[in-house]
Coordinates of C-alpha atoms in Angstrom, one line a residue:
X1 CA -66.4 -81.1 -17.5
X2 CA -64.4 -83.8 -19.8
X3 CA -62.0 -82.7 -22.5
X4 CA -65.0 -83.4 -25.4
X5 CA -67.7 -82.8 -23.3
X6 CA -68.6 -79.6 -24.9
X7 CA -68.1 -81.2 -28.6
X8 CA -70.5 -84.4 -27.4
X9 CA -72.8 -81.8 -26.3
X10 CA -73.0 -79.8 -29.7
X11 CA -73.1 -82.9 -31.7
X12 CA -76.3 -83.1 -29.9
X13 CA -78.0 -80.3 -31.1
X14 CA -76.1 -80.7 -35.0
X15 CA -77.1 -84.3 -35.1
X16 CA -77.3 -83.7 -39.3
X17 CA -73.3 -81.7 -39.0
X18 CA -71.3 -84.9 -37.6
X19 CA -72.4 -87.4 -40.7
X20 CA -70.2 -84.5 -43.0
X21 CA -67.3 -85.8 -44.2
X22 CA -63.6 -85.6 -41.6
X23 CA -61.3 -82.7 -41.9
X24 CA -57.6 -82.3 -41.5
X25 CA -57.4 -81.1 -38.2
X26 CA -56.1 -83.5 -35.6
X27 CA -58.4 -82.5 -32.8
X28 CA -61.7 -83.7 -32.6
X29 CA -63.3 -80.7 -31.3
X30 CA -62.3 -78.4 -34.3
X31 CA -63.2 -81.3 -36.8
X32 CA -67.0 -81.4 -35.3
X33 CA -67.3 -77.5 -35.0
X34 CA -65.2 -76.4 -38.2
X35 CA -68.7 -78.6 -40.3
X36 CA -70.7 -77.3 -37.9
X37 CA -69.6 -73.6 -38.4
X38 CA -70.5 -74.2 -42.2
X39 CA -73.1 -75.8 -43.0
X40 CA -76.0 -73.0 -42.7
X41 CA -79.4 -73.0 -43.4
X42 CA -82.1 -70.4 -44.8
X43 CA -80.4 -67.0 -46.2
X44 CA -81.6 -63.2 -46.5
X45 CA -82.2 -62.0 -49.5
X46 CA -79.5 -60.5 -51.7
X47 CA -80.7 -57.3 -51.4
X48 CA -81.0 -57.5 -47.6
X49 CA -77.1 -57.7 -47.8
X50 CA -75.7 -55.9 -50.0
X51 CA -77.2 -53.0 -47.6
X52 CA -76.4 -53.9 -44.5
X53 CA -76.0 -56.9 -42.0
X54 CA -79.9 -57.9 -41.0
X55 CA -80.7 -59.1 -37.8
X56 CA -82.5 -62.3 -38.0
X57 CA -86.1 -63.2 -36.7
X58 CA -87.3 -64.8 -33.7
X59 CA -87.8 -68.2 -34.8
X60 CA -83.7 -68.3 -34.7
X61 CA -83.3 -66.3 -31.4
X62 CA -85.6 -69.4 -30.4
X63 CA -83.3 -71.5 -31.6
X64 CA -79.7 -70.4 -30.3
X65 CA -80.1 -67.1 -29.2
X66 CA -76.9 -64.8 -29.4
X67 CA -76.0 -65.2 -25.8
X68 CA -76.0 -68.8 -25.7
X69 CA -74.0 -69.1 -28.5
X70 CA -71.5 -67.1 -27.2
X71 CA -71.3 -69.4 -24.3
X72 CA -71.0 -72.3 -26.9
X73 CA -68.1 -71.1 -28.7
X74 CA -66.8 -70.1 -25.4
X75 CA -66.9 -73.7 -24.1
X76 CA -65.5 -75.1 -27.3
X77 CA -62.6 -73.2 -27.4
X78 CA -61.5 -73.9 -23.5
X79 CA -61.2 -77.9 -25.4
X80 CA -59.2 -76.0 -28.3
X81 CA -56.8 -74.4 -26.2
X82 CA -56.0 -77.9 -24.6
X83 CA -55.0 -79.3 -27.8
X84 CA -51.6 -79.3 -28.9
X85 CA -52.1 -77.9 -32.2
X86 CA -53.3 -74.6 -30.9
X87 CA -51.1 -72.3 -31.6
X88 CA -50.4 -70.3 -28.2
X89 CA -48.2 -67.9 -29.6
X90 CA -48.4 -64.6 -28.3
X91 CA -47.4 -62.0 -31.1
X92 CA -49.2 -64.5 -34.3
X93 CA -52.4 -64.1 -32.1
X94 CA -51.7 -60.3 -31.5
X95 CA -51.5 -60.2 -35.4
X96 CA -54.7 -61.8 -36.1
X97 CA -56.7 -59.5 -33.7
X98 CA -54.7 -56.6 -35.0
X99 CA -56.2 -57.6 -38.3
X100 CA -59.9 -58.9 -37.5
X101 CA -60.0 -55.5 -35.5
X102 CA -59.6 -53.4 -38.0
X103 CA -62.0 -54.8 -40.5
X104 CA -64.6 -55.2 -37.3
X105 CA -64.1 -51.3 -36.9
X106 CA -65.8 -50.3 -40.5
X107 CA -68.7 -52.8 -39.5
X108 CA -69.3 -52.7 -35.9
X109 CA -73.0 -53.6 -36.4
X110 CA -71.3 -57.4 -36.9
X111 CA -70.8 -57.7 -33.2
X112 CA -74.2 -58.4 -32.9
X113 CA -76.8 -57.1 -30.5
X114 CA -74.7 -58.6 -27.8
X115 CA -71.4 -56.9 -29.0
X116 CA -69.3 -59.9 -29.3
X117 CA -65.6 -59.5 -28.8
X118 CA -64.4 -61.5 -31.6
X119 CA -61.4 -63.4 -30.7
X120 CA -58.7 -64.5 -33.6
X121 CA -56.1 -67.4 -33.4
X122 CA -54.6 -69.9 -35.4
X123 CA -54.1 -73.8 -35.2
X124 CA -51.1 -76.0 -36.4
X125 CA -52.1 -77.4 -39.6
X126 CA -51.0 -78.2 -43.0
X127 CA -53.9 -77.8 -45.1
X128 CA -55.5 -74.7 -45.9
X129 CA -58.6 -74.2 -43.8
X130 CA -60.4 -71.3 -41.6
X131 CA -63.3 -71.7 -39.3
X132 CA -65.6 -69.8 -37.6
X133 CA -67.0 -71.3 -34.2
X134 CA -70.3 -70.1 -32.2
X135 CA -70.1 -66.0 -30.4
X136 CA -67.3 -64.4 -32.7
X137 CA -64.3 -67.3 -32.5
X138 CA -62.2 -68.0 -35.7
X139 CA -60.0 -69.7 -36.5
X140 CA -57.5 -69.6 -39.1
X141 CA -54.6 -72.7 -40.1
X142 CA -50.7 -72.0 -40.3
X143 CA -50.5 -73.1 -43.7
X144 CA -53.3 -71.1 -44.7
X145 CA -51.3 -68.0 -43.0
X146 CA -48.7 -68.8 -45.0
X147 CA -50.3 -69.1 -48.4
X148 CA -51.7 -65.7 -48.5
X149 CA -49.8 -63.7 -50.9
X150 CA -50.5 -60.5 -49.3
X151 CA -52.3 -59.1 -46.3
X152 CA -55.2 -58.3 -48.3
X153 CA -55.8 -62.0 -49.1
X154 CA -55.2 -63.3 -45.8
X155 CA -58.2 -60.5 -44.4
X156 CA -60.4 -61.7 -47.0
X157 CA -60.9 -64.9 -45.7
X158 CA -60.8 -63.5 -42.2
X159 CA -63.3 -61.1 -43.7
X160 CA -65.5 -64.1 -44.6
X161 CA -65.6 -66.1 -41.8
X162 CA -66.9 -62.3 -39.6
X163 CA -69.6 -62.7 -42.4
X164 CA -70.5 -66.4 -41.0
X165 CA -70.7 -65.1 -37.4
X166 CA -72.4 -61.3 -38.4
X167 CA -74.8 -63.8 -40.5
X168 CA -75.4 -65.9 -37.8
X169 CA -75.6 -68.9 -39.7
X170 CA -75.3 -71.6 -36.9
X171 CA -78.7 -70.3 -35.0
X172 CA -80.3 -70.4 -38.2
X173 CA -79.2 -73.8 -39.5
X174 CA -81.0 -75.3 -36.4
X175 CA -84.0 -73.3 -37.6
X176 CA -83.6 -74.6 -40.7
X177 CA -82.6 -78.3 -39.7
X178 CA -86.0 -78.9 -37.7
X179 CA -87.7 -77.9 -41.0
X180 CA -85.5 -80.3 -42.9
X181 CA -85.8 -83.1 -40.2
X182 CA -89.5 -83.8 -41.4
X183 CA -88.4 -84.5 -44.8
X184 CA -86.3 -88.0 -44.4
X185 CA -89.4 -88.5 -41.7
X186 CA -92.3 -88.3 -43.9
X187 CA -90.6 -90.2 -46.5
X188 CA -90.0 -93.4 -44.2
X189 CA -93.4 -92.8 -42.5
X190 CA -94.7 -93.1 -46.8
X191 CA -92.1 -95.3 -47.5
X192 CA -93.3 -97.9 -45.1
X193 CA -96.3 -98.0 -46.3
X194 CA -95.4 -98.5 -49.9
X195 CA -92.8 -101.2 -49.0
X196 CA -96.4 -103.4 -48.2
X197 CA -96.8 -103.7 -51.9
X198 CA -93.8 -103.0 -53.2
X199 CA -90.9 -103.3 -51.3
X200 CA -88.2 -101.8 -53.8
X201 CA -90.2 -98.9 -54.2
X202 CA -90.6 -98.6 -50.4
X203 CA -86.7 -98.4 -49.7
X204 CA -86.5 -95.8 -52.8
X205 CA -89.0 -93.5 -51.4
X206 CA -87.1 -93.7 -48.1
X207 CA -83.4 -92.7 -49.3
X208 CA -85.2 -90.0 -51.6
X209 CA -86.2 -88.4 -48.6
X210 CA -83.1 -88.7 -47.1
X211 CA -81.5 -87.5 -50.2
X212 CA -83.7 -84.3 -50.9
X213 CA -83.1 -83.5 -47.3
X214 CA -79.0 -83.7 -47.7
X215 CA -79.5 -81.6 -51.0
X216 CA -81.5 -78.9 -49.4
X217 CA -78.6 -78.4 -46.6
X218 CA -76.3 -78.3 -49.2
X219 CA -77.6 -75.9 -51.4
X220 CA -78.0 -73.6 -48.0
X221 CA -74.4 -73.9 -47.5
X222 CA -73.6 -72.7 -51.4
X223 CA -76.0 -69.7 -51.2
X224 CA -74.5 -68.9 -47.3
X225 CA -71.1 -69.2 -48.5
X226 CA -72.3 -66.4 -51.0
X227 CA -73.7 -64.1 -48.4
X228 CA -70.4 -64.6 -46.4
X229 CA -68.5 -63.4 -49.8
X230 CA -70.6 -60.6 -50.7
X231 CA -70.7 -59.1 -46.6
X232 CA -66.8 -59.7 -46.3
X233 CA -66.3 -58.3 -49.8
X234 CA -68.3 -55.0 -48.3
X235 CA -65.9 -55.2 -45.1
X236 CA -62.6 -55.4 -47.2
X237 CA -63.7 -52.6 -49.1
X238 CA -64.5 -50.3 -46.2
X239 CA -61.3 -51.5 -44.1
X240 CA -58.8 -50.4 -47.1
X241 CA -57.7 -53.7 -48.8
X242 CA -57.8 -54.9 -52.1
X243 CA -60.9 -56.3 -52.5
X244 CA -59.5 -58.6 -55.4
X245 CA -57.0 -60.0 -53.0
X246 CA -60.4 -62.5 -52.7
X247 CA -60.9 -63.4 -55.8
X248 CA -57.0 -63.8 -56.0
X249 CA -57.0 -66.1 -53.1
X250 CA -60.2 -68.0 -54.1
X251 CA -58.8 -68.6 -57.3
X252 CA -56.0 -70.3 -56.4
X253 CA -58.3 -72.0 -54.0
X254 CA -60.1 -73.3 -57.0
X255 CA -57.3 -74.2 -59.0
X256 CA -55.6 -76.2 -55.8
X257 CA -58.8 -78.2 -55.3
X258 CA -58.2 -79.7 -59.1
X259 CA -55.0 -81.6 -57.7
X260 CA -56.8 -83.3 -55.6
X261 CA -59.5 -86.4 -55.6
X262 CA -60.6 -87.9 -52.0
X263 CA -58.3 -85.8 -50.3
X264 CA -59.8 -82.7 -50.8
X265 CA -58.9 -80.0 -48.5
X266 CA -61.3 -79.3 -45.9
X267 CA -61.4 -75.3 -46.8
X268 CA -62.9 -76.7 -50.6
X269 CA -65.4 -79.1 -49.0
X270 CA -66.6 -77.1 -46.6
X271 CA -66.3 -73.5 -48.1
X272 CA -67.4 -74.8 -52.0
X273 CA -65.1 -72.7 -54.7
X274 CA -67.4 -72.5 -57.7
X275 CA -66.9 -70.8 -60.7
X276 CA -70.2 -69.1 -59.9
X277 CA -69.2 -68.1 -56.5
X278 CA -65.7 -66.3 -58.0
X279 CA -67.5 -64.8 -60.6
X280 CA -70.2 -63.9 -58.2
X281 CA -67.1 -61.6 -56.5
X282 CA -65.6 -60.3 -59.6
X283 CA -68.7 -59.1 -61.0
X284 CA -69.2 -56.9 -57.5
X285 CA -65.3 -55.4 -57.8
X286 CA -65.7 -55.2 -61.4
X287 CA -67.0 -51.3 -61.2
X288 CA -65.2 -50.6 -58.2
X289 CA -62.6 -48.2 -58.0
X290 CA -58.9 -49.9 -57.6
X291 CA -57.4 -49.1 -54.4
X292 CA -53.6 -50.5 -53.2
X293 CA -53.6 -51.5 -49.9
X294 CA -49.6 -51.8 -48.7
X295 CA -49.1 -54.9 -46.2
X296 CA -47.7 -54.1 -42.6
X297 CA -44.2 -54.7 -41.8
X298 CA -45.8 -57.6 -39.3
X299 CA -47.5 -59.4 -42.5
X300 CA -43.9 -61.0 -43.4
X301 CA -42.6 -61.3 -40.1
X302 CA -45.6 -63.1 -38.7
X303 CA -45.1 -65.6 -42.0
X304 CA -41.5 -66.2 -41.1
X305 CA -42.8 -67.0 -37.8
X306 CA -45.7 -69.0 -38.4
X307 CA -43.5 -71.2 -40.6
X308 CA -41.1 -72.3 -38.0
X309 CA -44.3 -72.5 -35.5
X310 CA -45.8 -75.2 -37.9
X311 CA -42.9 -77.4 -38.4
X312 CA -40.8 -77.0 -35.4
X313 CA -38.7 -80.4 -35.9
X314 CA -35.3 -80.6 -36.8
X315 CA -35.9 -80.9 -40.5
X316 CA -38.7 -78.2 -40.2
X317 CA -36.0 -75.6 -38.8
X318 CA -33.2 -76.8 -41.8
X319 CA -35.9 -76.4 -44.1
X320 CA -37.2 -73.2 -43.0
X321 CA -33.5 -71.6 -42.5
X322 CA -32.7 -72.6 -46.4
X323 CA -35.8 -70.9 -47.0
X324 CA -34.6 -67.6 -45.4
X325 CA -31.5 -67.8 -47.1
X326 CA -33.0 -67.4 -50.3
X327 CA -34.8 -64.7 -49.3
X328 CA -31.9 -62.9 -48.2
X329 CA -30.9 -63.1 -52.1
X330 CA -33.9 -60.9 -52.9
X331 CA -32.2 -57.7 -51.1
X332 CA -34.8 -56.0 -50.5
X333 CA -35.7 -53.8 -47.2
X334 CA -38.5 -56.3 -46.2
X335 CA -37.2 -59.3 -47.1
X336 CA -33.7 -58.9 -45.3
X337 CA -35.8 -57.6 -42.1
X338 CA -38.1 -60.7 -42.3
X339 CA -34.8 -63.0 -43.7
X340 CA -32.9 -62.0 -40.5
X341 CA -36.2 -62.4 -38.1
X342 CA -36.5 -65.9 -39.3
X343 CA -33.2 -66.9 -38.7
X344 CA -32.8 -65.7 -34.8
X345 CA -36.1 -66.9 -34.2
X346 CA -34.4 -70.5 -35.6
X347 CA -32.1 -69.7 -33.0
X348 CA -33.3 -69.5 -30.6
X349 CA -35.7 -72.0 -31.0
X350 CA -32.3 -73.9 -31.4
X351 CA -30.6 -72.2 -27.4
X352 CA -27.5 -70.4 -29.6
X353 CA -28.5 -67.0 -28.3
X354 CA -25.7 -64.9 -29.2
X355 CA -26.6 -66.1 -33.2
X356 CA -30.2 -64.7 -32.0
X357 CA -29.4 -61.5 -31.2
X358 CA -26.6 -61.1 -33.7
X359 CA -29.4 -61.8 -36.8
X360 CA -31.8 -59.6 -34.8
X361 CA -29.8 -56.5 -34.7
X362 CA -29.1 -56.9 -38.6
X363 CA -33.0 -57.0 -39.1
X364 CA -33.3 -54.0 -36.6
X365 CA -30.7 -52.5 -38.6
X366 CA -32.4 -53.0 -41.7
X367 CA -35.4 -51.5 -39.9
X368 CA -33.8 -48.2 -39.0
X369 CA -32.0 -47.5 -42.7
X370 CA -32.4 -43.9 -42.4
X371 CA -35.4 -44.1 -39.8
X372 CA -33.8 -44.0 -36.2
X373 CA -37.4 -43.7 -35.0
X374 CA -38.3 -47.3 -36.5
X375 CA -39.9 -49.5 -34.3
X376 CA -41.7 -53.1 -34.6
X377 CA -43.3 -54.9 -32.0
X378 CA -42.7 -58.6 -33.2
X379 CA -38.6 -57.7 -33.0
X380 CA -39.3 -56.1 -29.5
X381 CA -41.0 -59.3 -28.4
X382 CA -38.0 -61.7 -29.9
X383 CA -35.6 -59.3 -28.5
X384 CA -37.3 -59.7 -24.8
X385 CA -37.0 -63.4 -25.3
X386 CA -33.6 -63.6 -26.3
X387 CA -32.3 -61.9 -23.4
X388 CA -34.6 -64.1 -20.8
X389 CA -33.3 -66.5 -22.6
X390 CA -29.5 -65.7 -22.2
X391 CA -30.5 -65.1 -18.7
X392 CA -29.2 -61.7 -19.5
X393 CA -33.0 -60.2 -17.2
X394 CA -31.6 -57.4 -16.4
X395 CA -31.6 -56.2 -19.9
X396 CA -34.3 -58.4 -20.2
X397 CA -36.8 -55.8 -18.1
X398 CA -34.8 -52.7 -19.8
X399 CA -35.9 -54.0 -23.2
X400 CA -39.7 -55.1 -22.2
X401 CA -39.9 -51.6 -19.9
X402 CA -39.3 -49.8 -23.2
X403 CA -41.9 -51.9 -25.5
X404 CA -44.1 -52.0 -23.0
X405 CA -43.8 -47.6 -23.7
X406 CA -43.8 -48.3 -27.5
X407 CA -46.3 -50.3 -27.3
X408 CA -49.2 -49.9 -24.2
X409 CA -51.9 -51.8 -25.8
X410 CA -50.3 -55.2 -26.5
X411 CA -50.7 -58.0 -24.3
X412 CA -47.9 -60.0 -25.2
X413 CA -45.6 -57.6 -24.1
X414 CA -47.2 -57.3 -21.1
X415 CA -46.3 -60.8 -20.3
X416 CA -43.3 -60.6 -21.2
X417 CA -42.4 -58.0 -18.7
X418 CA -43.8 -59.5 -15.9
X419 CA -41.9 -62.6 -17.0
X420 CA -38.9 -60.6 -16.9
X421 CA -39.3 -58.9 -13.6
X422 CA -40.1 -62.3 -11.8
X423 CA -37.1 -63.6 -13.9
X424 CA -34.8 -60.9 -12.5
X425 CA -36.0 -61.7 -9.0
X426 CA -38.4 -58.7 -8.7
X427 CA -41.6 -60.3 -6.9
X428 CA -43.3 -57.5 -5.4
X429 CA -42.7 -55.2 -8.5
X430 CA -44.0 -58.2 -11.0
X431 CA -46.8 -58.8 -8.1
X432 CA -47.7 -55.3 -8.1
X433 CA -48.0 -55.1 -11.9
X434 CA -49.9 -58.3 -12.6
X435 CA -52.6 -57.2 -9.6
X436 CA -53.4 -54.1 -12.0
X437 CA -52.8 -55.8 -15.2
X438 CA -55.7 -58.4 -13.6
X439 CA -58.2 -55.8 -12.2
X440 CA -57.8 -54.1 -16.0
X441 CA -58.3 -57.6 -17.9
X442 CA -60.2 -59.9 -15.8
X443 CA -61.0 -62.7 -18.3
X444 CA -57.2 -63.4 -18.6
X445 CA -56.1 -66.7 -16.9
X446 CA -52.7 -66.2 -18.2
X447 CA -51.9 -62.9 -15.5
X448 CA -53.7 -65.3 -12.2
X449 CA -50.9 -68.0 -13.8
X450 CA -48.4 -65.5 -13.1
X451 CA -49.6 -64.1 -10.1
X452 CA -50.1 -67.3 -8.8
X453 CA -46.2 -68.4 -10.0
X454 CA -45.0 -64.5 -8.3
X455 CA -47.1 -65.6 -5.2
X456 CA -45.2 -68.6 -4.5
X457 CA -41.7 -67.5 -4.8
X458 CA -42.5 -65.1 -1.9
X459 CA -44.5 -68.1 -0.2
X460 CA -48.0 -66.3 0.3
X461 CA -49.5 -69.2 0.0
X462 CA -53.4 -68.2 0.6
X463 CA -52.8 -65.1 -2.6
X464 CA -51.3 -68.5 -4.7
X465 CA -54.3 -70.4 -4.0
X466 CA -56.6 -68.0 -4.6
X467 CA -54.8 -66.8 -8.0
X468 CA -55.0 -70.6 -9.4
X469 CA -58.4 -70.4 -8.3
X470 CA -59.3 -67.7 -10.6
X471 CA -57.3 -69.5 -13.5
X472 CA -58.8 -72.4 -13.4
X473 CA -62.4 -70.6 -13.0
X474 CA -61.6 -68.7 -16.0
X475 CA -60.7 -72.1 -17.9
X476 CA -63.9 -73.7 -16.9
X477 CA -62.6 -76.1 -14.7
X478 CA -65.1 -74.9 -11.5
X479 CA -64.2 -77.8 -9.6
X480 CA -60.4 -77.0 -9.9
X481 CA -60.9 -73.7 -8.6
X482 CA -63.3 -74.3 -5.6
X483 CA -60.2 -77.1 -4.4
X484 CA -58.0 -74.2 -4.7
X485 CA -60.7 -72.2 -2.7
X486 CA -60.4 -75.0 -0.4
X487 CA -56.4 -75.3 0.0
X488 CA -56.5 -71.2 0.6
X489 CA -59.1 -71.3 3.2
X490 CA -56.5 -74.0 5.2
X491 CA -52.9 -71.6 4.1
X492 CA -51.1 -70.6 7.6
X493 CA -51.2 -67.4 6.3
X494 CA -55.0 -66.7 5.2
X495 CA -55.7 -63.0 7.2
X496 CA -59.5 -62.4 7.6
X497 CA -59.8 -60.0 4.6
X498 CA -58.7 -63.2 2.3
X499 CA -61.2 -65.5 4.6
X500 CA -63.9 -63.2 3.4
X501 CA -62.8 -63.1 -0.4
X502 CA -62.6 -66.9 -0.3
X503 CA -66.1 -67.3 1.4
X504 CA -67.7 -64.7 -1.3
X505 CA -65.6 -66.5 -4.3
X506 CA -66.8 -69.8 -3.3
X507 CA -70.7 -68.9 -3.2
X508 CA -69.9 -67.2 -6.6
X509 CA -68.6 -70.8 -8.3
X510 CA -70.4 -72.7 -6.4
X511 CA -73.9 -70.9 -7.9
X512 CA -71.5 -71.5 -11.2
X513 CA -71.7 -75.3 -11.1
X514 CA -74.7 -75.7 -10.3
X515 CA -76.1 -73.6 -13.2
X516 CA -73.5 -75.8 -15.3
X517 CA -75.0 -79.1 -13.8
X518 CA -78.4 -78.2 -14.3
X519 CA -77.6 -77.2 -18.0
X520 CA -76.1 -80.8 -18.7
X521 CA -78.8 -82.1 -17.7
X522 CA -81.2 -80.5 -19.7
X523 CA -78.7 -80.9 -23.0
X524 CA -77.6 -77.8 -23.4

């Protein structure tokens, strides 16, 4: 499957989504699917929403049916992850799940009848943007990250793009867009006829219809950007934040788009800030009860990171630095901890690892102040890095051994310590950990890259082929993986028992591409 192939094949079934005006974002696959993701069509009623999250008719299911476009959005993002702006940053993406879990645990209904698992990460942009793709995918840009006051008004929009996917607004803009496509129809079909006797009249009829038909999807995306609002307003309320960290954000939304004229931000043109829509909001928290929500030690730490992440030149880091400077002039607990983060990240970032860890211990120090107990998982995963880094991996498996304890659940950290025992030289300890790390998460190509990396420094060369074959399976690249299949069958060192694996795993992906061949072919 090409690179685009995926976005060629949803422009097919959006044909009306890729006339919308271009956004920011250098890659051509989130450009097509961040107008795709928001342009909707037909809405429940108010009423409907306020209540609950309704499930939609048939006629959608008919349409794009939940399972479908979970393997939509899953094919799009395999061509987001190849682009260079995707952020592949392990503890910003741990973040943004940490986040988009927790206001997906008041509201479990907006999985959807299929349960999606929602997946959150960010791209490399400078404008202010978020998206939401096809199955529970969305995406959010670094500056965007960064101009969120507080946590509560980054989850709003977070909160909003769940409401997209919970709403289900693609499916139902293709219901909607075949009703729509009759419109510009009938009016050239009348216009034709018309243009016989009159010929300027004729050509008027015919953009009228086109026009009414643009206006109609239009005002569908006001009223669903609405019904977002009002069912991530009811999340944000339910998950703890401050539900006027949306209007707060919005507003400044509003006030941003005034500064500019044909270079709107894509976030304004495609998620419209109208007066009515932030009045809309305010009347709904108006009788609410005010309730603080106070922002995670990882909100600032993940901001200091994301802003070297999304300038990582030579001027971004000088800039960045003098910006942590100033923060250190605040003197407050948080911002000397998130101060002192940003600096040894710079650091690093820059090889002078004895700076790293000297600015990391002061923001660990700053942490403890009269907590001994205190830990963080964002300074545990620079501190790992630092020491692989310094080549110190050793202490580099000490430190990951203990945040792996600290913290059992993260991902990232799992990495990391399999990076660090294969580092230290450790290959049948990091082999032995990444085989049960794989049979617990199976949909991670990341641990068959390592086990395919660990496999090859003790030259098992038919357990290396195999492990790529499984990564590149998992990426979609079926053909990549049965050639791996291939080389392992051939490896000097293939016993029967992987001969049998290999023969099984082949008629597996084999069955694969053939249901991906026949599914081109029939455009979808």
């Amino acid at each position: 499957m090409s690179r685009y192939h995926s976005i060629v094949k949803l422009k097919s079934i959006l044909p009306a989504v890729i006339s919308r005006p271009r956004c920011s974002l250098r890659s051509a696959a989130l450009a097509a699917l961040l107008l795709a993701c928001t342009l909707p069509p037909a809405i429940a009623p108010s009423s409907a929403i306020a209540q609950s999250l309704p499930s939609l008719g048939d006629t959608e299911r008919e349409e794009l049916s939940p399972l479908m476009e979970r393997k939509l959005g899953e094919q799009i993002m395999r061509d987001i992850r190849r682009n260079r702006d995707y952020l592949d940053d392990a503890p910003l993406q741990e973040y943004l799940n940490g986040l988009g879990t927790s206001l997906l645990a008041v509201r479990p209904e907006a999985r959807g009848e299929t349960q999606y698992d929602f997946f959150f990460f960010a791209v490399r942009d400078p404008m202010l943007n978020a998206f939401a793709l096809p199955g529970g995918f969305i995406g959010v840009h670094s500056a965007l990250v960064l101009a969120a006051q507080n946590e509560s008004e980054l989850a709003s929009v977070m909160a909003h793009e769940i409401g997209h996917v919970a709403q289900r607004h693609i499916a139902r803009m293709l219901g909607k867009q075949k009703q729509d496509a009759l419109i510009p129809l009938a009016a050239m079909v009348l216009g034709a006829l018309t243009a016989t006797a009159s010929p300027d009249a004729g050509i008027a009829m015919m953009m009228g219809g086109q026009g009414l038909a643009l206006q109609r999807q239009l005002n569908f995306s006001r009223v669903a950007e609405r019904e977002a609002d009002r069912v991530g307003l009811d999340i944000m309320r339910e998950a703890g934040f401050e539900t006027s960290g949306m209007v707060n954000f919005f507003g400044r939304l509003q006030q941003v788009s005034r500064n500019y004229s044909d270079n709107t931000p894509p976030y304004l043109r495609s998620h419209p800030m109208t007066t009515e829509r932030i009045a809309d909001i305010q009347a709904r928290i108006r009788d609410q009860r005010y309730r603080q929500h106070a922002d995670s030690l990882d909100f600032p730490l993940i901001q200091a990171r994301v802003k070297i992440l999304q300038d990582p030149s030579q001027q971004g880091m000088l800039d960045a630095a003098a910006g942590f400077e100033r923060q250190l002039q605040l003197k407050t607990r948080t911002a000397i901890i998130a101060g002192k983060y940003g600096l040894a990240f710079i650091a690093l970032k820059q090889g002078d690892t004895k700076k790293a860890q000297g600015m990391l211990n002061d923001a660990r120090a700053a942490l403890k102040n009269g907590a001994p107990a205190a830990k963080n998982i964002v300074l545990s995963s620079l501190a790992i890095d630092i020491k692989l880094a310094a080549h110190q991996f050793r202490e580099a498996v000490e430190e990951a051994d203990v945040a792996r304890n600290q913290f059992p659940l993260s991902r990232g950290i799992a990495h990391q310590y399999a990076d660090a025992l294969f580092a230290a030289g450790r290959y049948a300890d990091a082999v032995t950990f990444l085989r049960d790390q794989a049979q617990l998460y199976r949909t991670e190509p990341q641990l068959y890259d390592r086990l395919a990396k660990t496999y090859a420094a003790l030259n098992q060369q038919a357990q290396q082929h195999l492990a790529l074959a499984e990564s590149y399976a998992l990426n979609g690249s079926l053909p990549a993986a049965l050639d791996q299949l291939a080389i392992a069958r051939r490896a000097p060192d293939a016993s029967f028992y992987d001969q049998s694996i290999i023969d099984a795993r082949e008629r597996e992906m084999k069955a694969q591409r053939l249901e991906e061949i026949r599914q081109e072919k029939e455009g979808y």
